[in-house]
């Protein structure tokens, strides 16, 4: 029974699985049919999609190209519009530029110049050969010139020199407050703002304007001083009453302006003169009053006249100081900070020159005596100079550093003028450096040692015999005393050696002027090599003379680097002289730029290059030899050394050039070009500095 049931269950289960299997097979067949249909559909879709892509893609590409063309067209139109504006700018602003700027409305004119500048930049970078560039550049330059003229006009229109009374009041203001300056006529705030705008525009566009400002405002200072100077020439200038400028100030009693200065100045001057007299009598043993009858006269009437002249000069000096203070305040409102020092130096230059010339006028009477070698007459100018120098501490305490620097220039010039009075031969040396007659040569044709050099060396060699007297005179000059103090700080010297040190300072000054004179004189030669050889002859002669006479040891007291400096100058001059051969050697030295010969031949187009190089070398070398054969170098060692340097500098370069190209067939007439063999070049170099060769 159990077996029957199990068999029945198994049979039923088998039928069920059979039915399921049949159903599964049926569905698999359906799925297969569906897959086949789907594959067919996808194949058709893929084919149609490919056809669509082939149809649509060119359309997309053409559309993209059209968009790019549109963008390029718009950019081109914008660029063209910008370019056309540059072409039209000349006509657009021409009338305005030629009309020039209008006071109070400068911005319109500057805008026009900005447009022209933009057009200039465009044409310069894109079409530098165009006529339009010339047009806008010309118009821009015209505008800048008009702007400069307007700048100058504003300065002229709103500037006026101070009257003598105003300047005297400015000089004698007691409290020195800045409010005092505002009461004088000056540039208005509106004018300053316009000048400020113009100055900064010109500065940004690299245009010159500082000269205009310095000239115009410097002229105000100069004319103010000149009016004061003319006023001083009148008989009433010393009796001006010092009037209060403000009603709130208590009026001062009338006081002679000269007496006001004299009260302070005369005490210091008399004490200095007495001290200087005692110093000279103690150190030299002779009395100033007994030196000559001229000295007796100098200590009486001339000293009184000199004091009066110095009073006037001091007024001028103080007037200059006040005016420069005033000008610096105005300049700060107009000129860019970076240009202050440059403009102020130019502005003050002529006024300082005027004050310096006044100081020189005081010395002319004594200088005429010095020209007759009346040495004691120099004491008068030194006494007068010391009086002015004594006022320098007051200036140092009163004025700012910039103003002190300007006044120091004036006082240094006065000190230099006083030194010239005592050191009479410096007049000759300095005169030689500054009085050359145009068109007239006063230098030796053979560039040998100049007569001025030999005479100066001879003179200072003989000065050593009188070092004690010269030292006693020079020690009264603040400049020499200060330099002596500097020397003494480094090394203690006995009294006799101090006089030698003062003489050393004096000789140092003489040598400096001599060097400057030689440098100026060499410019009279047209040939650069001759200039260098002339200086070399003179500098070498100076050094050898100092060494031979042992004066080099004396000068070392004042200038420890003297010998080294001369040796360095000689080295630099030798190097500069050797550089004068560079033009001649340039054509044969750069072999990389020359054609390369192949089997002793070069291309037809390269033959002319070699002809030119040989011809230029021959011409330059012959011309140099012709000139330098007429040059004299008296010192044998120097002469032979230069010849040796020439050979070492020229021969190796020529040898290499000659070895490569002398055998090249570049001409039917090679002897015309290859004129010199290396040994012939050497022979010609050895004959330099010998006119008989």
XYZ file of C-alpha atoms in Angstrom:
693
model
C 0.000 0.000 0.000
C 2.838 2.338 0.821
C 4.613 1.515 -2.386
C 1.470 2.321 -4.359
C 1.174 5.744 -2.768
C 4.817 6.612 -3.397
C 4.482 5.531 -7.019
C 1.397 7.676 -7.421
C 3.120 10.726 -5.943
C 6.111 10.282 -8.161
C 3.855 9.944 -11.213
C 2.004 13.138 -10.331
C 5.199 15.025 -9.716
C 6.569 13.845 -13.051
C 3.475 14.999 -14.913
C 3.700 18.371 -13.177
C 7.365 18.847 -14.090
C 6.620 17.718 -17.644
C 3.871 20.322 -17.873
C 6.238 22.979 -16.478
C 8.932 21.981 -18.908
C 6.572 22.273 -21.835
C 5.442 25.683 -20.591
C 9.051 26.801 -20.196
C 9.933 25.695 -23.709
C 6.950 27.592 -25.042
C 7.975 30.774 -23.274
C 11.595 30.402 -24.347
C 10.419 30.170 -27.929
C 8.336 33.324 -27.456
C 11.276 35.169 -25.878
C 13.460 34.090 -28.764
C 10.961 35.432 -31.241
C 10.727 38.687 -29.308
C 14.540 38.994 -29.187
C 14.744 38.418 -32.889
C 12.133 41.100 -33.509
C 13.818 43.534 -31.084
C 17.199 42.964 -32.724
C 15.655 43.651 -36.076
C 14.030 46.830 -34.754
C 17.305 48.026 -33.185
C 19.171 47.315 -36.359
C 16.686 49.390 -38.330
C 16.874 52.153 -35.640
C 20.661 52.164 -35.748
C 20.607 52.414 -39.488
C 18.113 55.271 -39.413
C 20.120 57.042 -36.621
C 23.273 56.774 -38.745
C 21.431 58.268 -41.674
C 20.115 61.055 -39.438
C 23.645 61.784 -38.117
C 25.001 61.994 -41.631
C 22.252 64.468 -42.434
C 22.298 66.658 -39.264
C 26.077 66.794 -38.419
C 27.051 68.986 -41.416
C 24.246 71.346 -40.412
C 25.660 71.630 -36.896
C 29.168 72.180 -38.228
C 28.028 74.848 -40.637
C 26.075 76.558 -37.857
C 29.174 76.564 -35.597
C 31.268 78.084 -38.370
C 28.650 80.745 -38.966
C 28.688 81.625 -35.256
C 32.484 81.931 -35.279
C 32.282 84.123 -38.366
C 29.734 86.301 -36.641
C 31.988 86.662 -33.564
C 35.010 87.449 -35.732
C 32.992 89.970 -37.666
C 31.861 91.713 -34.477
C 35.431 91.779 -33.119
C 36.697 93.103 -36.432
C 34.074 95.834 -36.459
C 34.971 96.848 -32.905
C 38.663 96.871 -33.746
C 38.007 98.795 -36.941
C 35.928 101.308 -35.029
C 38.796 101.752 -32.548
C 41.327 102.092 -35.363
C 39.161 104.581 -37.206
C 38.935 106.636 -34.032
C 42.742 106.846 -34.020
C 42.684 107.992 -37.644
C 40.035 110.598 -36.862
C 41.575 111.920 -33.657
C 43.816 114.417 -35.487
C 40.865 116.187 -37.079
C 38.819 115.859 -33.903
C 41.275 117.678 -31.614
C 43.285 119.706 -34.153
C 41.485 122.983 -33.509
C 41.626 122.530 -29.746
C 45.340 121.730 -29.805
C 46.219 124.719 -31.976
C 44.002 126.942 -29.868
C 45.963 125.911 -26.787
C 44.899 125.367 -23.183
C 42.637 127.822 -21.436
C 43.408 128.988 -17.934
C 41.005 127.421 -15.465
C 39.880 124.660 -17.879
C 43.007 122.607 -18.403
C 41.300 119.187 -18.147
C 39.725 119.432 -21.643
C 43.104 120.073 -23.210
C 44.713 117.211 -21.283
C 41.943 114.836 -22.438
C 42.728 115.755 -26.037
C 46.407 115.072 -25.468
C 45.496 111.700 -23.936
C 43.621 110.736 -27.125
C 46.607 111.751 -29.237
C 48.908 109.727 -27.004
C 46.699 106.634 -27.421
C 46.754 107.092 -31.208
C 50.532 107.471 -31.132
C 50.895 104.222 -29.225
C 48.630 102.419 -31.698
C 50.447 103.590 -34.825
C 53.825 103.092 -33.235
C 53.108 99.422 -32.540
C 51.031 98.614 -35.626
C 52.078 100.929 -38.445
C 55.228 102.788 -37.529
C 55.813 103.961 -41.121
C 52.402 105.537 -41.575
C 51.797 109.202 -42.264
C 49.163 109.172 -39.541
C 51.862 108.504 -36.943
C 53.702 111.595 -38.102
C 50.489 113.609 -37.954
C 49.438 112.601 -34.452
C 53.028 112.834 -33.190
C 53.385 116.313 -34.629
C 50.045 117.366 -33.165
C 50.926 115.782 -29.804
C 54.253 117.605 -29.733
C 52.482 120.817 -30.666
C 50.084 120.249 -27.806
C 52.934 119.595 -25.388
C 54.667 122.754 -26.565
C 51.424 124.651 -26.078
C 51.083 123.140 -22.625
C 54.634 124.201 -21.800
C 53.901 127.699 -23.072
C 50.739 127.822 -20.992
C 52.747 126.575 -18.005
C 55.293 129.306 -18.570
C 52.554 131.894 -19.103
C 50.897 131.022 -15.792
C 54.189 131.368 -13.973
C 54.983 134.694 -15.667
C 51.504 136.084 -15.175
C 51.242 135.280 -11.483
C 54.842 135.874 -10.436
C 56.469 139.161 -9.575
C 59.692 140.060 -7.753
C 59.550 141.489 -4.268
C 60.212 145.168 -3.860
C 63.346 146.048 -1.889
C 61.306 147.282 1.079
C 59.304 144.049 1.118
C 62.436 141.948 0.914
C 64.105 143.958 3.678
C 61.027 143.431 5.838
C 61.211 139.749 4.976
C 64.880 139.695 6.003
C 64.321 141.421 9.337
C 61.231 139.546 10.497
C 62.069 138.764 14.085
C 59.945 135.714 14.851
C 60.536 133.958 11.498
C 57.037 132.473 11.557
C 55.516 130.997 8.435
C 52.560 133.406 8.693
C 54.865 136.250 7.722
C 55.275 134.822 4.243
C 51.566 134.812 3.465
C 51.379 138.605 3.381
C 53.565 138.798 0.282
C 52.279 138.486 -3.251
C 52.514 134.930 -4.552
C 50.724 132.347 -6.709
C 47.035 131.913 -5.844
C 45.684 128.541 -4.750
C 43.743 128.097 -8.000
C 46.842 128.817 -10.052
C 48.894 126.444 -7.925
C 46.359 123.656 -8.450
C 46.435 124.158 -12.208
C 50.235 124.245 -12.227
C 50.208 121.117 -10.061
C 47.964 119.311 -12.577
C 50.158 120.323 -15.507
C 53.368 119.395 -13.692
C 52.156 115.909 -12.861
C 50.841 115.318 -16.407
C 54.161 116.390 -17.898
C 55.981 114.210 -15.373
C 53.882 111.148 -16.231
C 54.407 111.701 -19.965
C 58.156 112.209 -19.598
C 58.075 115.792 -20.859
C 60.480 118.495 -19.692
C 58.956 121.113 -17.444
C 61.364 121.494 -14.535
C 63.534 123.865 -16.542
C 60.543 126.147 -17.195
C 59.533 126.257 -13.546
C 63.090 126.677 -12.302
C 63.769 129.407 -14.857
C 60.628 131.427 -14.146
C 60.696 131.161 -10.372
C 64.466 131.464 -10.312
C 64.057 134.697 -12.255
C 61.720 135.979 -9.522
C 64.381 135.287 -6.903
C 67.111 136.782 -9.070
C 65.158 139.945 -9.902
C 64.193 140.384 -6.243
C 67.860 140.244 -5.287
C 68.816 142.502 -8.186
C 66.246 145.098 -7.137
C 67.649 144.928 -3.619
C 71.159 145.262 -5.000
C 70.171 148.340 -7.021
C 68.475 149.740 -3.948
C 71.673 149.213 -1.957
C 73.551 151.379 -4.430
C 71.394 154.349 -3.490
C 72.498 156.609 -0.651
C 69.346 155.946 1.353
C 69.486 152.160 1.553
C 71.290 152.164 4.910
C 68.737 154.534 6.477
C 65.610 152.480 5.867
C 63.245 152.402 8.839
C 62.175 148.955 9.930
C 58.439 149.295 9.868
C 56.092 146.768 11.479
C 54.053 144.822 8.948
C 51.135 144.186 11.312
C 49.152 146.794 13.168
C 49.111 144.685 16.312
C 52.891 144.832 16.737
C 54.522 147.608 18.705
C 56.466 149.871 16.312
C 60.210 149.746 16.666
C 62.347 152.866 16.752
C 63.908 153.730 13.429
C 67.230 152.038 13.027
C 69.819 152.132 10.300
C 69.752 148.732 8.572
C 73.503 148.766 8.083
C 74.028 149.639 11.733
C 71.696 146.826 12.757
C 73.932 144.328 11.004
C 77.131 146.150 11.878
C 76.462 146.002 15.590
C 76.752 142.205 15.555
C 79.026 141.780 12.580
C 81.730 144.324 13.400
C 82.531 142.840 16.821
C 83.102 139.381 15.407
C 85.062 140.720 12.460
C 87.361 142.873 14.608
C 88.023 140.023 17.036
C 88.812 137.685 14.164
C 91.141 140.217 12.551
C 92.982 140.782 15.815
C 93.295 137.038 16.420
C 94.553 136.446 12.876
C 97.106 139.257 13.254
C 98.431 137.824 16.518
C 98.664 134.319 15.029
C 100.698 135.493 12.057
C 103.023 137.622 14.181
C 103.672 134.735 16.585
C 104.266 132.105 13.883
C 106.234 134.149 11.321
C 107.804 136.922 13.329
C 106.671 139.799 11.128
C 104.025 142.425 11.747
C 101.212 142.970 9.302
C 101.309 146.760 9.786
C 105.013 146.852 9.023
C 104.836 144.550 6.002
C 104.047 147.312 3.532
C 102.496 150.730 3.284
C 99.550 149.120 1.565
C 98.852 147.130 4.724
C 98.705 150.331 6.752
C 96.104 151.667 4.335
C 94.273 148.350 4.412
C 93.840 148.469 8.162
C 92.126 151.850 8.110
C 89.996 153.186 5.264
C 89.872 149.991 3.218
C 88.732 147.943 6.199
C 85.901 150.395 6.782
C 84.874 150.223 3.130
C 85.203 146.489 3.247
C 82.875 146.325 6.250
C 80.273 148.349 4.363
C 80.528 146.079 1.351
C 80.208 143.034 3.565
C 77.119 144.532 5.210
C 75.527 144.781 1.795
C 76.662 141.296 0.925
C 75.251 139.916 4.172
C 71.894 141.523 3.400
C 71.985 139.844 -0.007
C 72.914 136.533 1.587
C 70.079 136.720 4.101
C 67.704 137.918 1.388
C 68.605 134.898 -0.717
C 67.990 132.631 2.258
C 64.542 134.089 2.905
C 63.565 133.960 -0.755
C 64.652 130.332 -1.043
C 62.542 129.475 2.007
C 59.609 131.162 0.316
C 60.213 129.373 -2.981
C 60.516 125.976 -1.326
C 57.071 126.433 0.254
C 55.562 127.302 -3.157
C 57.388 124.442 -4.888
C 55.907 121.860 -2.509
C 52.410 122.776 -3.792
C 53.301 122.452 -7.493
C 56.225 120.136 -8.276
C 56.176 116.333 -7.719
C 58.201 115.237 -4.715
C 60.716 113.301 -6.820
C 61.770 116.497 -8.627
C 62.119 118.815 -5.634
C 65.874 118.582 -5.258
C 66.518 118.932 -8.989
C 64.177 121.907 -9.426
C 65.378 123.656 -6.288
C 69.004 123.337 -7.360
C 68.228 124.897 -10.772
C 65.982 127.552 -9.273
C 68.614 128.741 -6.824
C 71.584 128.501 -9.162
C 71.524 131.985 -10.743
C 70.683 133.730 -7.485
C 73.550 131.958 -5.736
C 75.829 132.932 -8.613
C 74.809 136.561 -8.139
C 75.623 136.458 -4.423
C 78.903 134.693 -5.130
C 79.833 137.338 -7.706
C 79.160 140.036 -5.128
C 81.550 138.292 -2.771
C 84.117 138.132 -5.557
C 83.743 141.876 -6.157
C 84.923 142.499 -2.604
C 88.142 140.651 -3.396
C 88.958 142.358 -6.696
C 90.929 145.183 -5.112
C 93.092 142.749 -3.171
C 93.434 140.429 -6.172
C 94.984 143.262 -8.158
C 97.602 143.570 -5.425
C 98.134 139.807 -5.421
C 98.768 139.918 -9.167
C 101.798 142.055 -8.262
C 102.815 139.367 -5.728
C 102.140 141.582 -2.728
C 101.371 138.728 -0.372
C 100.530 140.792 2.703
C 97.598 142.293 0.790
C 95.939 138.878 0.934
C 95.447 139.321 4.672
C 92.704 141.852 4.030
C 90.585 139.422 2.005
C 91.161 136.674 4.540
C 90.035 138.964 7.328
C 86.902 139.882 5.401
C 86.205 136.242 4.577
C 86.605 135.248 8.208
C 83.993 137.820 9.181
C 81.434 136.214 6.912
C 82.384 132.713 8.011
C 81.841 133.704 11.645
C 78.167 134.185 10.848
C 77.825 130.581 9.678
C 77.083 129.180 13.177
C 74.104 131.528 13.387
C 72.889 130.249 10.023
C 73.374 126.650 11.153
C 71.156 127.292 14.191
C 68.486 129.206 12.308
C 67.809 127.435 9.012
C 66.815 123.949 7.888
C 69.334 121.501 6.352
C 68.309 122.131 2.749
C 68.751 125.861 3.127
C 72.040 125.401 4.979
C 73.271 123.322 2.071
C 72.503 126.158 -0.339
C 74.203 128.726 1.875
C 77.178 126.422 2.288
C 77.682 126.569 -1.460
C 77.889 130.339 -1.264
C 80.286 130.304 1.680
C 82.406 127.612 0.055
C 82.700 129.826 -2.994
C 83.785 132.736 -0.808
C 86.345 130.546 0.904
C 87.628 129.438 -2.453
C 87.885 133.042 -3.616
C 89.854 133.952 -0.492
C 92.175 130.997 -1.039
C 92.811 132.196 -4.596
C 93.925 135.564 -3.268
C 96.654 133.952 -1.162
C 97.470 131.109 -3.497
C 98.145 133.257 -6.552
C 99.389 130.528 -8.839
C 96.009 128.780 -8.557
C 94.661 131.658 -10.623
C 96.905 130.574 -13.453
C 95.996 126.913 -13.131
C 92.286 127.584 -12.879
C 92.445 130.239 -15.579
C 94.004 127.729 -17.954
C 91.127 125.332 -17.350
C 88.406 127.869 -18.068
C 89.732 130.535 -20.438
C 90.523 128.592 -23.576
C 89.777 130.725 -26.628
C 87.280 129.159 -28.960
C 88.910 128.147 -32.217
C 92.398 128.705 -30.863
C 94.419 125.722 -29.719
C 96.807 126.156 -26.815
C 97.861 122.535 -26.491
C 101.038 121.004 -27.936
C 100.527 119.418 -31.345
C 102.528 116.366 -30.309
C 100.441 115.870 -27.147
C 103.522 116.025 -24.970
C 103.585 117.348 -21.402
C 101.843 120.727 -21.360
C 103.750 123.817 -20.290
C 101.132 124.412 -17.597
C 101.903 120.989 -16.106
C 105.664 121.452 -16.058
C 105.357 124.996 -14.683
C 102.920 123.957 -11.969
C 105.086 121.013 -10.891
C 108.132 123.258 -10.849
C 106.243 125.798 -8.725
C 104.949 123.383 -6.090
C 108.363 121.718 -5.859
C 109.801 125.078 -4.798
C 106.982 125.783 -2.378
C 108.378 123.213 0.025
C 111.204 125.606 0.850
C 108.651 127.991 2.358
C 106.282 125.532 4.011
C 106.462 127.240 7.421
C 105.394 130.687 6.132
C 102.751 129.247 3.831
C 101.435 127.042 6.630
C 101.067 130.039 8.970
C 99.015 131.893 6.352
C 96.852 128.941 5.388
C 96.005 128.085 8.994
C 93.862 131.269 9.226
C 91.473 129.852 6.617
C 88.645 127.769 8.087
C 88.752 125.382 5.131
C 92.392 124.532 5.664
C 92.021 124.464 9.459
C 89.117 122.044 9.224
C 91.031 119.722 6.926
C 94.039 119.975 9.231
C 91.852 119.024 12.198
C 90.712 115.970 10.261
C 94.318 114.972 9.677
C 95.179 115.544 13.343
C 92.315 113.312 14.426
C 94.017 110.436 12.635
C 97.618 111.253 13.486
C 99.238 113.618 15.983
C 101.692 116.037 14.345
C 104.238 118.460 15.856
C 103.950 122.149 15.000
C 106.424 121.961 12.102
C 104.649 118.953 10.617
C 101.319 120.787 10.864
C 102.626 123.491 8.559
C 103.718 120.757 6.160
C 100.239 119.266 6.360
C 98.713 122.642 5.467
C 101.037 122.900 2.509
C 100.027 119.362 1.566
C 96.377 120.444 1.537
C 97.343 123.405 -0.628
C 99.299 121.208 -3.079
C 96.407 118.772 -3.154
C 94.120 121.613 -4.300
C 96.635 122.706 -6.915
C 96.943 119.186 -8.285
C 93.170 118.811 -8.417
C 92.866 122.020 -10.459
C 95.739 120.904 -12.667
C 94.059 117.575 -13.329
C 90.851 119.377 -14.261
C 92.738 121.745 -16.529
C 94.459 118.864 -18.322
C 91.133 117.108 -18.756
C 89.602 120.236 -20.283
C 92.566 120.867 -22.544
C 92.523 117.354 -23.980
C 89.121 118.160 -25.503
C 90.878 120.482 -27.952
C 92.218 117.430 -29.771
C 89.952 115.895 -32.386
C 91.437 112.394 -32.155
C 90.421 110.226 -29.199
C 93.785 108.447 -29.007
C 95.561 111.801 -28.878
C 93.279 112.928 -26.031
C 94.136 109.876 -23.962
C 97.862 110.062 -24.722
C 97.951 113.775 -23.870
C 96.351 113.116 -20.490
C 98.554 110.072 -19.974
C 101.716 112.091 -20.667
C 100.711 114.766 -18.177
C 99.383 112.496 -15.420
C 102.453 110.250 -15.694
C 104.724 113.300 -15.556
C 102.938 114.598 -12.447
C 103.271 111.268 -10.626
C 106.921 110.743 -11.543
C 107.776 114.310 -10.558
C 106.084 113.921 -7.182
C 107.933 110.655 -6.603
C 111.287 112.043 -7.736
C 111.049 115.127 -5.494
C 109.583 113.160 -2.558
C 106.595 115.497 -2.603
C 104.423 112.402 -2.816
C 105.194 111.756 0.855
C 104.145 115.311 1.707
C 100.879 115.170 -0.239
C 100.100 111.848 1.440
C 99.512 113.804 4.663
C 96.412 115.352 3.091
C 95.506 112.620 0.602
C 96.687 109.134 1.628
C 95.413 107.657 -1.651
C 97.158 110.224 -3.854
C 99.759 107.875 -5.346
C 97.225 105.087 -5.767
C 94.784 107.488 -7.454
C 97.382 108.599 -9.981
C 98.394 105.005 -10.677
C 94.736 104.125 -11.166
C 94.263 107.083 -13.526
C 97.279 105.958 -15.538
C 95.893 102.428 -15.723
C 92.470 103.691 -16.850
C 94.009 106.023 -19.442
C 96.086 103.188 -20.867
C 92.957 101.047 -21.084
C 91.000 103.895 -22.711
C 93.786 104.417 -25.222
C 93.780 100.726 -26.139
C 90.035 100.926 -26.733
C 90.644 103.508 -29.476
C 91.894 100.621 -31.655
C 88.567 98.827 -31.250
C 86.917 100.316 -34.334
C 89.824 99.200 -36.500
C 89.921 95.717 -34.976
C 86.170 95.182 -35.007
C 86.107 94.282 -38.677
C 88.768 91.601 -38.360
C 88.142 90.315 -34.861
C 84.629 88.913 -35.248
C 85.499 85.957 -37.463
C 82.086 84.366 -36.969
C 80.571 87.172 -39.014
C 83.008 86.621 -41.894
C 82.580 84.115 -44.752
C 84.207 80.730 -44.287
C 86.723 79.925 -47.026
C 86.520 76.500 -48.655
C 89.682 75.273 -50.399
C 91.014 78.840 -50.403
C 87.894 80.258 -52.056
C 84.765 82.091 -51.013
C 81.482 82.778 -52.730
C 81.295 85.687 -55.145
C 78.983 87.634 -52.867
C 81.458 87.247 -49.974
C 84.415 88.661 -51.854
C 83.246 92.235 -51.402
C 82.978 91.625 -47.654
C 86.621 90.603 -47.433
C 87.669 93.496 -49.642
C 85.821 95.895 -47.358
C 87.319 94.415 -44.194
C 90.900 94.562 -45.509
C 90.391 98.061 -46.953
C 88.857 99.442 -43.740
C 91.617 97.978 -41.613
C 94.313 99.366 -43.897
C 92.731 102.794 -43.951
C 92.137 103.019 -40.177
C 95.544 101.603 -39.328
C 97.391 103.935 -41.687
C 95.474 106.948 -40.395
C 96.149 106.000 -36.767
C 99.842 105.450 -37.465
C 100.088 108.756 -39.297
C 98.595 110.622 -36.345
C 100.447 108.771 -33.624
C 103.828 109.035 -35.274
C 103.520 112.751 -34.581
C 102.740 112.203 -30.910
C 105.547 112.469 -28.404
C 105.871 110.407 -25.236
C 108.960 111.788 -23.491
C 109.210 109.084 -20.841
C 111.059 106.104 -22.347
C 109.529 103.503 -20.032
C 106.016 104.781 -20.647
C 106.601 104.978 -24.397
C 107.990 101.473 -24.731
C 105.290 100.077 -22.470
C 102.562 101.533 -24.674
C 104.240 100.153 -27.781
C 104.368 96.733 -26.155
C 100.698 96.961 -25.157
C 99.783 97.939 -28.718
C 101.605 94.938 -30.140
C 100.013 92.556 -27.654
C 96.580 94.012 -28.347
C 96.665 94.246 -32.143
C 99.033 91.595 -33.506
C 97.257 88.412 -32.277
C 93.969 89.538 -33.781
C 95.541 90.578 -37.068
C 97.630 87.381 -37.239
C 94.554 85.208 -36.959
C 92.701 87.228 -39.571
C 95.718 87.271 -41.855
C 96.326 83.521 -41.581
C 92.756 82.685 -42.544
C 92.095 85.178 -45.342
C 95.410 86.328 -46.790
C 95.511 83.284 -49.093
C 91.865 83.407 -50.061
C 91.148 84.270 -53.686
C 88.769 87.180 -53.241
C 90.367 89.678 -55.636
C 92.274 89.740 -58.912
C 94.599 92.228 -57.256
C 95.172 90.830 -53.726
C 98.147 93.120 -53.030
C 95.761 96.041 -53.129
C 93.946 94.679 -50.072
C 96.423 92.450 -48.272
C 98.943 95.260 -47.920
C 100.604 94.354 -44.630
C 102.073 91.171 -43.274
C 102.063 90.738 -39.489
C 105.719 91.623 -39.142
C 105.084 94.811 -41.122
C 102.262 95.714 -38.747
C 104.632 95.130 -35.852
C 107.285 97.308 -37.498
C 104.813 100.157 -38.000
C 103.634 99.911 -34.403
C 107.212 100.131 -33.202
C 107.623 103.413 -35.098
C 104.728 105.128 -33.321
C 105.493 108.237 -31.279
C 108.463 108.957 -33.537
C 107.878 111.684 -36.110
C 111.196 110.958 -37.799
C 110.224 107.323 -38.562
